[in-house]
């Protein structure tokens, strides 16, 4: 398109089909389009490709919008915001597609194909056996009126096929460079079903043309449809529907476990899982941006604003990207540490109440939470970890974790706990330091270093061997409750 190169003329689109839960591959596509649009002060069009009534659902549509809002990926045209090319749901644009299909046929760019599936399959098998390309053979390109009449008399209803040019198609992919597709590999293809329903192959490029999309950035799985779409664009341009061909950039595959393509069905690909575990939108997007792109050689953690400033589609790598959950978590942990303390405390709220939190709502103590939150902020990988880290504050009795108990309560633990209790009872509880001194001193009496001495205290008080810094935790829990829990542990150990 003539205007593609001018900064504010950039128009990209995110155009998912509302089928099932959004997955991380889809989010990566949305993110790269969004970052590209924002970097160029362009326009992000959000279009819903819901022409497949059997697979699309309103629930999935609502989830898509909700996900985009949660991620903070805003759109300039699309559902709920409208725009000059409305409507942005393809199910509401059916007349447009019917009209374009009719015009394509009139101009000779498309034709009715009466072949049945059985006939197609038979000819495909023959071609394969003879070592010829096995795509559609063009049989119905040149049907006589008599043949058409005969087919109709048999009761056949045709599909509409687009007539591919007989020359190779070459284009420069923004990620992969120059690519050429030869005609044998790109046969004539269906654009309207026998029942009149338009297919993705038609509606997607027609809308990209009508909505004046300048850059199509999408997953590599769609690369094979690009030569078809380019040919269709030429036809649409001739008809005055399109204004040239957009630029294409295909984002690399995302590989999961065992070097297999990450599939929608893999549990780690579901966006809702990340949300429920308490990934921050910024942390998740930061990680997903690294699936094919990098900010700089020595910096993996950055903000969305930094990404927008630096993003260039030319820097996207064509090689498959490997999805690494551990790395995603590490990056998320970094984003958690970077939050304003107040924002962190607020962001944890959902995990401090039912159904995540096992304590009664009235047991929650805001002051205790505010006091402990800073110590948790530096230690969480995902926000949902907060529940287990602070439950000792809000449960009447700490959780019973047998493994922790077995690990920490050794021979001599009873004596150590007794001494520690005594020293803690006499300590100054206005700061964590004297509590540490008390446990240190108790350990010394029994020939134990601090680490060994504090383990039984921690398990007695919090139920677990690992958790937030112990003495800060004791102080927030308070003298009375701490001593009562040590007493209960002593009793369990036989007094
Ligand atoms: N609705 C298509 C999909 O979700 C869009 C493909 C494209 O970006 O062209 O796969
Ligand atoms: Zn045919």
CSV table of C-alpha atoms and ligand atoms in Angstrom, one decimal:
chain,number,residue,atom,x,y,z
A,1,UNK,CA,0.0,0.0,0.0
A,2,UNK,CA,1.2,3.4,-0.8
A,3,UNK,CA,0.8,4.7,2.7
A,4,UNK,CA,2.4,1.7,4.4
A,5,UNK,CA,5.7,3.5,5.1
A,6,UNK,CA,4.4,6.7,6.6
A,7,UNK,CA,4.5,6.4,10.4
A,8,UNK,CA,1.0,7.2,11.3
A,9,UNK,CA,-0.4,5.2,8.4
A,10,UNK,CA,0.5,1.9,10.0
A,11,UNK,CA,-2.6,-0.2,10.4
A,12,UNK,CA,-2.3,-3.7,11.9
A,13,UNK,CA,-4.9,-6.2,13.1
A,14,UNK,CA,-5.4,-8.9,15.6
A,15,UNK,CA,-8.1,-11.1,14.3
A,16,UNK,CA,-8.7,-14.3,16.4
A,17,UNK,CA,-11.5,-16.7,16.0
A,18,UNK,CA,-13.5,-17.1,19.2
A,19,UNK,CA,-13.0,-20.8,19.6
A,20,UNK,CA,-11.9,-22.0,23.1
A,21,UNK,CA,-9.6,-20.4,25.6
A,22,UNK,CA,-7.1,-17.9,24.4
A,23,UNK,CA,-3.6,-19.4,24.4
A,24,UNK,CA,-0.1,-18.0,24.7
A,25,UNK,CA,0.6,-18.2,20.9
A,26,UNK,CA,-2.4,-16.0,20.3
A,27,UNK,CA,-1.3,-13.6,23.0
A,28,UNK,CA,2.2,-13.4,21.4
A,29,UNK,CA,0.5,-12.5,18.1
A,30,UNK,CA,-1.6,-9.8,19.7
A,31,UNK,CA,1.4,-8.4,21.6
A,32,UNK,CA,3.6,-8.1,18.5
A,33,UNK,CA,0.8,-6.4,16.5
A,34,UNK,CA,0.1,-4.1,19.5
A,35,UNK,CA,3.7,-3.2,20.0
A,36,UNK,CA,4.2,-2.6,16.3
A,37,UNK,CA,1.1,-0.3,16.2
A,38,UNK,CA,2.2,1.6,19.3
A,39,UNK,CA,5.8,1.9,18.1
A,40,UNK,CA,4.7,3.5,14.8
A,41,UNK,CA,1.8,5.5,16.4
A,42,UNK,CA,-0.4,3.4,14.1
A,43,UNK,CA,-3.8,1.8,14.5
A,44,UNK,CA,-4.5,-1.6,16.0
A,45,UNK,CA,-7.7,-3.1,14.6
A,46,UNK,CA,-9.3,-5.9,16.7
A,47,UNK,CA,-11.5,-8.0,14.5
A,48,UNK,CA,-13.4,-11.1,15.5
A,49,UNK,CA,-13.3,-13.9,12.9
A,50,UNK,CA,-16.6,-15.6,13.8
A,51,UNK,CA,-17.8,-17.0,10.6
A,52,UNK,CA,-17.7,-20.6,11.7
A,53,UNK,CA,-21.0,-20.9,13.7
A,54,UNK,CA,-20.2,-24.5,14.6
A,55,UNK,CA,-17.0,-23.7,16.4
A,56,UNK,CA,-17.4,-20.1,17.6
A,57,UNK,CA,-19.0,-19.2,20.9
A,58,UNK,CA,-20.1,-16.1,22.7
A,59,UNK,CA,-18.3,-17.3,25.7
A,60,UNK,CA,-15.1,-17.4,23.9
A,61,UNK,CA,-15.8,-14.0,22.4
A,62,UNK,CA,-16.3,-12.5,25.9
A,63,UNK,CA,-13.1,-14.3,27.0
A,64,UNK,CA,-11.1,-12.7,24.2
A,65,UNK,CA,-12.1,-9.2,25.1
A,66,UNK,CA,-11.6,-9.9,28.8
A,67,UNK,CA,-8.1,-11.3,28.2
A,68,UNK,CA,-7.1,-8.3,26.0
A,69,UNK,CA,-8.3,-5.9,28.7
A,70,UNK,CA,-6.5,-7.9,31.5
A,71,UNK,CA,-3.3,-7.9,29.5
A,72,UNK,CA,-3.6,-4.1,28.9
A,73,UNK,CA,-3.4,-4.5,25.1
A,74,UNK,CA,-5.8,-1.8,24.0
A,75,UNK,CA,-7.2,-1.6,20.5
A,76,UNK,CA,-8.2,1.5,18.5
A,77,UNK,CA,-10.9,0.0,16.4
A,78,UNK,CA,-13.0,-3.1,17.1
A,79,UNK,CA,-15.6,-4.5,19.5
A,80,UNK,CA,-16.9,-2.0,22.0
A,81,UNK,CA,-14.9,0.9,20.6
A,82,UNK,CA,-16.3,0.8,17.1
A,83,UNK,CA,-14.5,2.6,14.3
A,84,UNK,CA,-14.8,3.7,10.7
A,85,UNK,CA,-14.8,0.2,9.2
A,86,UNK,CA,-17.4,-1.3,11.6
A,87,UNK,CA,-18.8,-3.8,12.2
A,88,UNK,CA,-15.7,-5.7,13.4
A,89,UNK,CA,-17.3,-9.0,13.9
A,90,UNK,CA,-17.3,-11.0,10.7
A,91,UNK,CA,-20.6,-12.7,11.5
A,92,UNK,CA,-22.2,-9.2,10.9
A,93,UNK,CA,-20.5,-8.7,7.6
A,94,UNK,CA,-21.9,-11.6,5.6
A,95,UNK,CA,-23.4,-9.5,2.9
A,96,UNK,CA,-20.1,-7.9,2.1
A,97,UNK,CA,-18.5,-11.3,1.5
A,98,UNK,CA,-21.3,-12.5,-0.7
A,99,UNK,CA,-21.1,-9.4,-2.8
A,100,UNK,CA,-17.3,-9.7,-3.2
A,101,UNK,CA,-17.5,-13.4,-4.1
A,102,UNK,CA,-20.1,-12.5,-6.7
A,103,UNK,CA,-17.9,-9.8,-8.2
A,104,UNK,CA,-14.9,-12.1,-8.2
A,105,UNK,CA,-16.8,-14.6,-10.2
A,106,UNK,CA,-18.2,-12.0,-12.6
A,107,UNK,CA,-14.6,-10.8,-13.3
A,108,UNK,CA,-13.4,-14.3,-13.9
A,109,UNK,CA,-11.2,-14.5,-10.8
A,110,UNK,CA,-13.3,-17.2,-9.3
A,111,UNK,CA,-15.6,-20.0,-10.6
A,112,UNK,CA,-18.0,-22.6,-9.5
A,113,UNK,CA,-16.5,-26.0,-8.8
A,114,UNK,CA,-18.9,-28.9,-8.9
A,115,UNK,CA,-16.5,-31.7,-8.0
A,116,UNK,CA,-17.6,-33.9,-5.2
A,117,UNK,CA,-15.2,-34.9,-2.4
A,118,UNK,CA,-15.0,-38.4,-3.7
A,119,UNK,CA,-14.1,-37.2,-7.2
A,120,UNK,CA,-11.4,-34.9,-5.8
A,121,UNK,CA,-10.0,-37.7,-3.6
A,122,UNK,CA,-9.9,-40.1,-6.6
A,123,UNK,CA,-8.0,-37.6,-8.8
A,124,UNK,CA,-5.7,-36.7,-6.0
A,125,UNK,CA,-4.8,-40.3,-5.5
A,126,UNK,CA,-4.2,-40.7,-9.3
A,127,UNK,CA,-2.0,-37.6,-9.3
A,128,UNK,CA,0.0,-38.9,-6.4
A,129,UNK,CA,0.5,-42.3,-8.0
A,130,UNK,CA,1.7,-40.6,-11.1
A,131,UNK,CA,4.1,-38.4,-9.2
A,132,UNK,CA,2.2,-35.2,-10.1
A,133,UNK,CA,1.3,-32.3,-7.7
A,134,UNK,CA,-1.9,-33.5,-5.9
A,135,UNK,CA,-3.7,-30.2,-5.4
A,136,UNK,CA,-6.8,-29.2,-7.2
A,137,UNK,CA,-6.3,-29.8,-10.9
A,138,UNK,CA,-8.4,-27.0,-12.3
A,139,UNK,CA,-11.1,-29.2,-13.8
A,140,UNK,CA,-14.0,-26.8,-13.3
A,141,UNK,CA,-12.0,-23.7,-14.6
A,142,UNK,CA,-13.4,-24.3,-18.1
A,143,UNK,CA,-16.8,-26.1,-17.8
A,144,UNK,CA,-19.1,-25.6,-20.8
A,145,UNK,CA,-22.7,-24.5,-20.2
A,146,UNK,CA,-23.9,-28.0,-21.0
A,147,UNK,CA,-21.6,-29.6,-18.3
A,148,UNK,CA,-22.8,-27.0,-15.8
A,149,UNK,CA,-26.4,-27.8,-16.7
A,150,UNK,CA,-25.8,-31.5,-16.4
A,151,UNK,CA,-24.2,-31.1,-12.9
A,152,UNK,CA,-27.1,-29.0,-11.8
A,153,UNK,CA,-29.6,-31.5,-13.1
A,154,UNK,CA,-27.8,-34.1,-10.9
A,155,UNK,CA,-28.5,-31.8,-7.9
A,156,UNK,CA,-24.9,-30.8,-7.3
A,157,UNK,CA,-24.3,-27.5,-5.5
A,158,UNK,CA,-21.0,-25.9,-6.3
A,159,UNK,CA,-18.4,-24.3,-4.1
A,160,UNK,CA,-16.6,-21.2,-5.3
A,161,UNK,CA,-13.0,-21.5,-6.1
A,162,UNK,CA,-10.4,-18.7,-6.6
A,163,UNK,CA,-8.4,-19.0,-9.8
A,164,UNK,CA,-4.7,-18.8,-8.9
A,165,UNK,CA,-2.4,-17.2,-11.5
A,166,UNK,CA,-0.2,-19.5,-13.4
A,167,UNK,CA,3.0,-17.6,-12.5
A,168,UNK,CA,5.0,-17.9,-9.3
A,169,UNK,CA,4.3,-15.5,-6.4
A,170,UNK,CA,7.2,-13.8,-4.7
A,171,UNK,CA,7.0,-11.5,-1.7
A,172,UNK,CA,9.4,-10.2,0.9
A,173,UNK,CA,8.4,-11.5,4.3
A,174,UNK,CA,9.3,-8.9,7.0
A,175,UNK,CA,10.7,-11.7,9.2
A,176,UNK,CA,12.0,-14.3,6.6
A,177,UNK,CA,13.0,-12.2,3.6
A,178,UNK,CA,12.1,-13.1,0.0
A,179,UNK,CA,9.9,-16.1,-0.5
A,180,UNK,CA,8.7,-17.6,-3.7
A,181,UNK,CA,5.8,-20.0,-4.2
A,182,UNK,CA,5.4,-21.9,-7.5
A,183,UNK,CA,1.9,-22.5,-9.0
A,184,UNK,CA,2.0,-26.3,-8.6
A,185,UNK,CA,2.2,-25.7,-4.9
A,186,UNK,CA,-0.6,-23.3,-4.7
A,187,UNK,CA,-3.6,-24.7,-6.5
A,188,UNK,CA,-7.0,-22.9,-6.9
A,189,UNK,CA,-8.7,-22.9,-3.6
A,190,UNK,CA,-12.2,-22.7,-2.2
A,191,UNK,CA,-13.5,-19.4,-0.9
A,192,UNK,CA,-17.2,-20.1,-0.5
A,193,UNK,CA,-18.8,-23.4,0.7
A,194,UNK,CA,-21.6,-25.2,-1.2
A,195,UNK,CA,-24.0,-23.9,1.4
A,196,UNK,CA,-23.0,-20.3,0.6
A,197,UNK,CA,-20.9,-19.8,3.8
A,198,UNK,CA,-17.7,-17.8,3.0
A,199,UNK,CA,-14.4,-19.3,4.2
A,200,UNK,CA,-11.5,-17.8,6.1
A,201,UNK,CA,-9.6,-17.8,2.8
A,202,UNK,CA,-12.0,-15.1,1.5
A,203,UNK,CA,-13.2,-13.2,4.6
A,204,UNK,CA,-9.8,-12.6,6.1
A,205,UNK,CA,-8.1,-10.9,3.1
A,206,UNK,CA,-11.4,-9.1,2.2
A,207,UNK,CA,-11.6,-7.5,5.6
A,208,UNK,CA,-7.8,-6.7,5.7
A,209,UNK,CA,-8.4,-5.0,2.3
A,210,UNK,CA,-11.5,-3.1,3.3
A,211,UNK,CA,-10.0,-2.1,6.7
A,212,UNK,CA,-6.9,-0.9,4.9
A,213,UNK,CA,-4.5,-3.1,6.9
A,214,UNK,CA,-0.9,-2.2,5.9
A,215,UNK,CA,1.0,-5.0,7.8
A,216,UNK,CA,-0.2,-8.5,8.5
A,217,UNK,CA,1.8,-10.0,11.4
A,218,UNK,CA,0.8,-13.5,12.3
A,219,UNK,CA,2.0,-17.0,13.1
A,220,UNK,CA,4.1,-19.1,10.8
A,221,UNK,CA,1.3,-21.6,10.6
A,222,UNK,CA,-0.5,-19.2,8.2
A,223,UNK,CA,2.5,-18.8,5.8
A,224,UNK,CA,1.0,-21.2,3.3
A,225,UNK,CA,-2.1,-19.1,2.9
A,226,UNK,CA,-0.1,-16.0,2.1
A,227,UNK,CA,0.5,-16.6,-1.7
A,228,UNK,CA,-3.2,-17.3,-2.0
A,229,UNK,CA,-4.0,-14.1,-0.2
A,230,UNK,CA,-1.6,-12.1,-2.3
A,231,UNK,CA,-3.2,-13.4,-5.5
A,232,UNK,CA,-6.6,-12.5,-4.1
A,233,UNK,CA,-5.4,-9.1,-3.2
A,234,UNK,CA,-4.4,-8.5,-6.8
A,235,UNK,CA,-7.9,-9.4,-7.9
A,236,UNK,CA,-9.5,-7.3,-5.2
A,237,UNK,CA,-7.3,-4.3,-6.2
A,238,UNK,CA,-8.5,-4.7,-9.8
A,239,UNK,CA,-12.1,-4.7,-8.5
A,240,UNK,CA,-11.4,-1.6,-6.4
A,241,UNK,CA,-12.0,-3.4,-3.1
A,242,UNK,CA,-8.3,-3.4,-2.1
A,243,UNK,CA,-5.7,-0.7,-2.4
A,244,UNK,CA,-2.6,-2.9,-3.1
A,245,UNK,CA,-1.1,-5.7,-1.1
A,246,UNK,CA,-0.1,-5.3,2.6
A,247,UNK,CA,3.3,-6.4,3.9
A,248,UNK,CA,3.4,-9.8,5.6
A,249,UNK,CA,5.5,-10.9,8.5
A,250,UNK,CA,5.3,-14.4,9.9
A,251,UNK,CA,6.2,-14.9,13.6
A,252,UNK,CA,8.1,-18.1,14.5
A,253,UNK,CA,6.7,-21.2,15.8
A,254,UNK,CA,6.6,-21.7,19.6
A,255,UNK,CA,8.0,-25.1,20.7
A,256,UNK,CA,7.0,-26.8,23.9
A,257,UNK,CA,8.1,-29.9,25.7
A,258,UNK,CA,10.2,-32.4,23.6
A,259,UNK,CA,10.7,-29.9,20.8
A,260,UNK,CA,7.1,-30.3,19.6
A,261,UNK,CA,5.0,-27.3,18.6
A,262,UNK,CA,3.2,-25.9,21.6
A,263,UNK,CA,-0.4,-26.8,21.0
A,264,UNK,CA,-3.6,-25.2,22.2
A,265,UNK,CA,-4.2,-28.4,24.1
A,266,UNK,CA,-0.9,-28.2,26.1
A,267,UNK,CA,-1.8,-27.1,29.6
A,268,UNK,CA,1.0,-24.5,29.7
A,269,UNK,CA,-0.5,-22.8,26.7
A,270,UNK,CA,-3.7,-21.6,28.4
A,271,UNK,CA,-3.8,-18.0,29.2
A,272,UNK,CA,-6.3,-18.4,32.0
A,273,UNK,CA,-3.8,-20.7,33.8
A,274,UNK,CA,-1.2,-17.8,34.0
A,275,UNK,CA,-3.9,-15.4,35.2
A,276,UNK,CA,-5.0,-17.8,37.9
A,277,UNK,CA,-1.5,-18.4,39.1
A,278,UNK,CA,-1.0,-14.7,39.5
A,279,UNK,CA,1.3,-13.8,36.6
A,280,UNK,CA,1.4,-10.1,36.2
A,281,UNK,CA,0.2,-9.0,32.7
A,282,UNK,CA,3.5,-7.2,32.3
A,283,UNK,CA,5.5,-10.2,33.4
A,284,UNK,CA,3.8,-12.5,31.0
A,285,UNK,CA,3.9,-10.1,28.1
A,286,UNK,CA,7.6,-9.5,28.8
A,287,UNK,CA,8.3,-13.2,28.6
A,288,UNK,CA,6.1,-13.7,25.5
A,289,UNK,CA,7.9,-10.9,23.7
A,290,UNK,CA,11.1,-13.0,23.9
A,291,UNK,CA,9.5,-15.7,21.8
A,292,UNK,CA,11.0,-14.5,18.6
A,293,UNK,CA,12.2,-11.1,19.7
A,294,UNK,CA,14.8,-9.7,22.1
A,295,UNK,CA,15.1,-6.3,23.7
A,296,UNK,CA,18.9,-6.4,23.9
A,297,UNK,CA,21.6,-9.0,24.3
A,298,UNK,CA,22.0,-8.5,28.0
A,299,UNK,CA,18.6,-7.4,29.2
A,300,UNK,CA,15.6,-9.8,29.5
A,301,UNK,CA,13.5,-7.8,31.8
A,302,UNK,CA,11.8,-4.7,30.6
A,303,UNK,CA,8.6,-2.8,30.7
A,304,UNK,CA,5.9,-2.7,28.0
A,305,UNK,CA,6.8,1.0,27.4
A,306,UNK,CA,10.4,-0.1,26.8
A,307,UNK,CA,9.3,-2.8,24.5
A,308,UNK,CA,7.2,-0.4,22.5
A,309,UNK,CA,10.1,2.1,22.1
A,310,UNK,CA,12.4,-0.7,20.9
A,311,UNK,CA,10.1,-2.9,18.9
A,312,UNK,CA,11.0,-3.5,15.3
A,313,UNK,CA,9.5,-6.3,13.2
A,314,UNK,CA,12.8,-6.6,11.3
A,315,UNK,CA,14.4,-7.8,14.5
A,316,UNK,CA,12.1,-10.8,14.9
A,317,UNK,CA,13.9,-14.0,14.5
A,318,UNK,CA,12.6,-16.6,12.0
A,319,UNK,CA,13.9,-19.6,14.1
A,320,UNK,CA,11.4,-21.5,16.2
A,321,UNK,CA,11.2,-20.1,19.8
A,322,UNK,CA,11.3,-22.4,22.8
A,323,UNK,CA,8.7,-21.9,25.5
A,324,UNK,CA,10.4,-22.1,28.8
A,325,UNK,CA,8.0,-21.9,31.8
A,326,UNK,CA,10.9,-21.5,34.3
A,327,UNK,CA,12.1,-18.5,32.5
A,328,UNK,CA,8.6,-17.1,32.3
A,329,UNK,CA,8.4,-17.4,36.1
A,330,UNK,CA,11.7,-15.8,36.7
A,331,UNK,CA,10.8,-12.9,34.6
A,332,UNK,CA,7.5,-12.6,36.4
A,333,UNK,CA,9.3,-12.6,39.7
A,334,UNK,CA,11.3,-9.7,38.6
A,335,UNK,CA,8.3,-7.8,37.6
A,336,UNK,CA,6.7,-8.5,41.0
A,337,UNK,CA,9.9,-7.1,42.7
A,338,UNK,CA,9.7,-4.0,40.6
A,339,UNK,CA,6.1,-3.1,41.7
A,340,UNK,CA,5.3,-0.2,44.0
A,341,UNK,CA,4.8,-1.8,47.4
A,342,UNK,CA,1.2,-0.5,47.5
A,343,UNK,CA,0.4,-1.9,44.1
A,344,UNK,CA,1.9,-5.2,45.1
A,345,UNK,CA,-0.2,-5.4,48.3
A,346,UNK,CA,-3.3,-4.6,46.3
A,347,UNK,CA,-2.5,-7.1,43.5
A,348,UNK,CA,-2.3,-9.9,46.0
A,349,UNK,CA,-5.9,-9.3,47.2
A,350,UNK,CA,-7.6,-12.0,45.1
A,351,UNK,CA,-5.4,-14.7,46.7
A,352,UNK,CA,-6.0,-13.5,50.2
A,353,UNK,CA,-9.6,-14.5,50.2
A,354,UNK,CA,-11.8,-17.5,49.2
A,355,UNK,CA,-11.6,-19.6,47.1
A,356,UNK,CA,-7.8,-19.4,47.2
A,357,UNK,CA,-7.4,-18.5,50.9
A,358,UNK,CA,-8.3,-21.3,53.4
A,359,UNK,CA,-9.0,-18.9,56.3
A,360,UNK,CA,-12.3,-17.4,57.3
A,361,UNK,CA,-12.7,-13.8,55.9
A,362,UNK,CA,-12.9,-12.3,59.4
A,363,UNK,CA,-9.5,-13.9,60.3
A,364,UNK,CA,-7.8,-11.7,57.8
A,365,UNK,CA,-5.9,-8.9,59.5
A,366,UNK,CA,-5.1,-6.0,57.3
A,367,UNK,CA,-2.4,-4.6,59.6
A,368,UNK,CA,-0.6,-7.9,59.8
A,369,UNK,CA,-0.8,-8.2,56.0
A,370,UNK,CA,0.6,-4.7,55.5
A,371,UNK,CA,3.5,-5.5,57.8
A,372,UNK,CA,4.4,-8.8,56.1
A,373,UNK,CA,3.8,-7.8,52.5
A,374,UNK,CA,7.2,-6.2,51.9
A,375,UNK,CA,8.9,-9.4,53.0
A,376,UNK,CA,6.8,-11.4,50.6
A,377,UNK,CA,7.2,-9.1,47.6
A,378,UNK,CA,10.9,-10.0,47.1
A,379,UNK,CA,10.2,-13.8,47.3
A,380,UNK,CA,7.2,-14.5,45.1
A,381,UNK,CA,7.4,-16.1,41.6
A,382,UNK,CA,3.6,-15.7,41.0
A,383,UNK,CA,1.1,-13.9,43.2
A,384,UNK,CA,-0.8,-17.0,44.1
A,385,UNK,CA,2.2,-18.1,46.1
A,386,UNK,CA,1.2,-15.5,48.6
A,387,UNK,CA,-1.5,-17.6,50.2
A,388,UNK,CA,0.8,-20.3,51.5
A,389,UNK,CA,3.4,-17.8,52.5
A,390,UNK,CA,1.1,-15.9,54.9
A,391,UNK,CA,-1.5,-18.5,56.0
A,392,UNK,CA,0.3,-18.8,59.3
A,393,UNK,CA,-0.9,-15.3,60.2
A,394,UNK,CA,-4.6,-16.0,59.5
A,395,UNK,CA,-5.2,-19.6,60.4
A,396,UNK,CA,-5.9,-20.5,64.0
A,397,UNK,CA,-3.4,-23.2,63.9
A,398,UNK,CA,-0.6,-23.5,61.3
A,399,UNK,CA,-1.1,-26.0,58.4
A,400,UNK,CA,0.0,-29.5,59.2
A,401,UNK,CA,2.7,-30.4,56.7
A,402,UNK,CA,4.0,-33.8,57.7
A,403,UNK,CA,7.1,-33.7,55.5
A,404,UNK,CA,8.2,-30.4,57.0
A,405,UNK,CA,7.6,-31.7,60.5
A,406,UNK,CA,9.6,-34.9,59.8
A,407,UNK,CA,12.4,-32.8,58.3
A,408,UNK,CA,12.7,-30.3,61.1
A,409,UNK,CA,11.8,-32.2,64.3
A,410,UNK,CA,14.9,-34.3,65.1
A,411,UNK,CA,16.3,-35.6,68.3
A,412,UNK,CA,17.0,-32.7,70.5
A,413,UNK,CA,14.4,-30.5,68.9
A,414,UNK,CA,12.2,-30.7,71.9
A,415,UNK,CA,15.0,-29.4,74.2
A,416,UNK,CA,15.9,-26.7,71.7
A,417,UNK,CA,12.3,-25.6,71.4
A,418,UNK,CA,11.9,-25.4,75.2
A,419,UNK,CA,15.0,-23.2,75.5
A,420,UNK,CA,13.9,-21.0,72.5
A,421,UNK,CA,10.5,-20.6,74.0
A,422,UNK,CA,12.0,-19.4,77.3
A,423,UNK,CA,14.3,-16.9,75.6
A,424,UNK,CA,11.6,-15.7,73.2
A,425,UNK,CA,9.2,-15.2,76.2
A,426,UNK,CA,11.7,-12.9,77.8
A,427,UNK,CA,12.8,-11.0,74.6
A,428,UNK,CA,11.9,-7.5,73.4
A,429,UNK,CA,9.2,-8.0,70.7
A,430,UNK,CA,9.4,-4.5,69.2
A,431,UNK,CA,11.8,-5.6,66.4
A,432,UNK,CA,12.9,-8.8,64.7
A,433,UNK,CA,16.5,-8.6,65.8
A,434,UNK,CA,16.1,-9.5,69.5
A,435,UNK,CA,14.0,-12.5,68.4
A,436,UNK,CA,16.8,-13.7,66.3
A,437,UNK,CA,19.2,-13.2,69.2
A,438,UNK,CA,16.9,-15.3,71.4
A,439,UNK,CA,16.9,-18.2,68.9
A,440,UNK,CA,20.6,-17.8,68.3
A,441,UNK,CA,21.3,-18.0,72.0
A,442,UNK,CA,19.0,-21.1,72.4
A,443,UNK,CA,20.9,-22.8,69.6
A,444,UNK,CA,24.2,-22.0,71.2
A,445,UNK,CA,23.1,-23.7,74.4
A,446,UNK,CA,22.4,-26.9,72.4
A,447,UNK,CA,25.4,-26.6,70.1
A,448,UNK,CA,23.3,-25.7,67.0
A,449,UNK,CA,24.0,-23.0,64.5
A,450,UNK,CA,21.2,-20.5,63.7
A,451,UNK,CA,20.0,-22.4,60.6
A,452,UNK,CA,19.6,-25.6,62.5
A,453,UNK,CA,18.1,-23.9,65.6
A,454,UNK,CA,15.5,-21.9,63.7
A,455,UNK,CA,14.1,-24.9,61.6
A,456,UNK,CA,12.0,-26.4,64.5
A,457,UNK,CA,10.9,-22.9,65.5
A,458,UNK,CA,9.7,-22.2,62.0
A,459,UNK,CA,7.8,-25.5,61.6
A,460,UNK,CA,6.2,-25.1,65.0
A,461,UNK,CA,5.0,-21.6,64.2
A,462,UNK,CA,4.3,-21.7,60.4
A,463,UNK,CA,3.9,-25.4,59.8
A,464,UNK,CA,6.5,-25.4,57.0
A,465,UNK,CA,10.3,-25.6,56.6
A,466,UNK,CA,10.3,-22.8,54.1
A,467,UNK,CA,8.7,-19.4,54.1
A,468,UNK,CA,9.2,-15.7,54.7
A,469,UNK,CA,12.0,-14.4,56.9
A,470,UNK,CA,11.4,-16.1,60.2
A,471,UNK,CA,12.0,-13.3,62.7
A,472,UNK,CA,9.9,-10.8,60.8
A,473,UNK,CA,7.2,-13.4,60.6
A,474,UNK,CA,7.3,-14.1,64.4
A,475,UNK,CA,7.1,-10.4,65.1
A,476,UNK,CA,4.1,-9.9,62.9
A,477,UNK,CA,2.4,-13.0,64.4
A,478,UNK,CA,3.1,-11.6,67.9
A,479,UNK,CA,4.5,-12.9,71.2
A,480,UNK,CA,1.4,-14.6,72.4
A,481,UNK,CA,0.5,-16.6,69.4
A,482,UNK,CA,4.1,-17.5,68.7
A,483,UNK,CA,4.6,-18.9,72.2
A,484,UNK,CA,1.3,-20.7,72.1
A,485,UNK,CA,2.3,-22.5,68.9
A,486,UNK,CA,5.7,-23.5,70.3
A,487,UNK,CA,3.8,-24.9,73.3
A,488,UNK,CA,1.5,-26.9,71.0
A,489,UNK,CA,4.5,-28.3,69.2
A,490,UNK,CA,6.2,-29.2,72.5
A,491,UNK,CA,3.1,-31.0,73.4
A,492,UNK,CA,3.0,-32.9,70.1
A,493,UNK,CA,6.6,-33.8,70.8
A,494,UNK,CA,5.7,-35.3,74.1
A,495,UNK,CA,5.9,-32.2,76.4
B,1,LIG,N1,-8.7,-15.9,12.4
B,1,LIG,C1,-7.5,-16.4,12.0
B,1,LIG,C2,-6.9,-17.3,13.0
B,1,LIG,O1,-7.2,-17.1,14.2
B,1,LIG,C3,-6.6,-15.2,11.7
B,1,LIG,C4,-5.4,-15.6,10.9
B,1,LIG,C5,-4.6,-14.4,10.4
B,1,LIG,O2,-4.1,-13.6,11.1
B,1,LIG,O3,-4.7,-14.1,9.2
B,1,LIG,O4,-6.1,-18.1,12.7
B,2,LIG,ZN1,-14.2,-28.8,-9.7
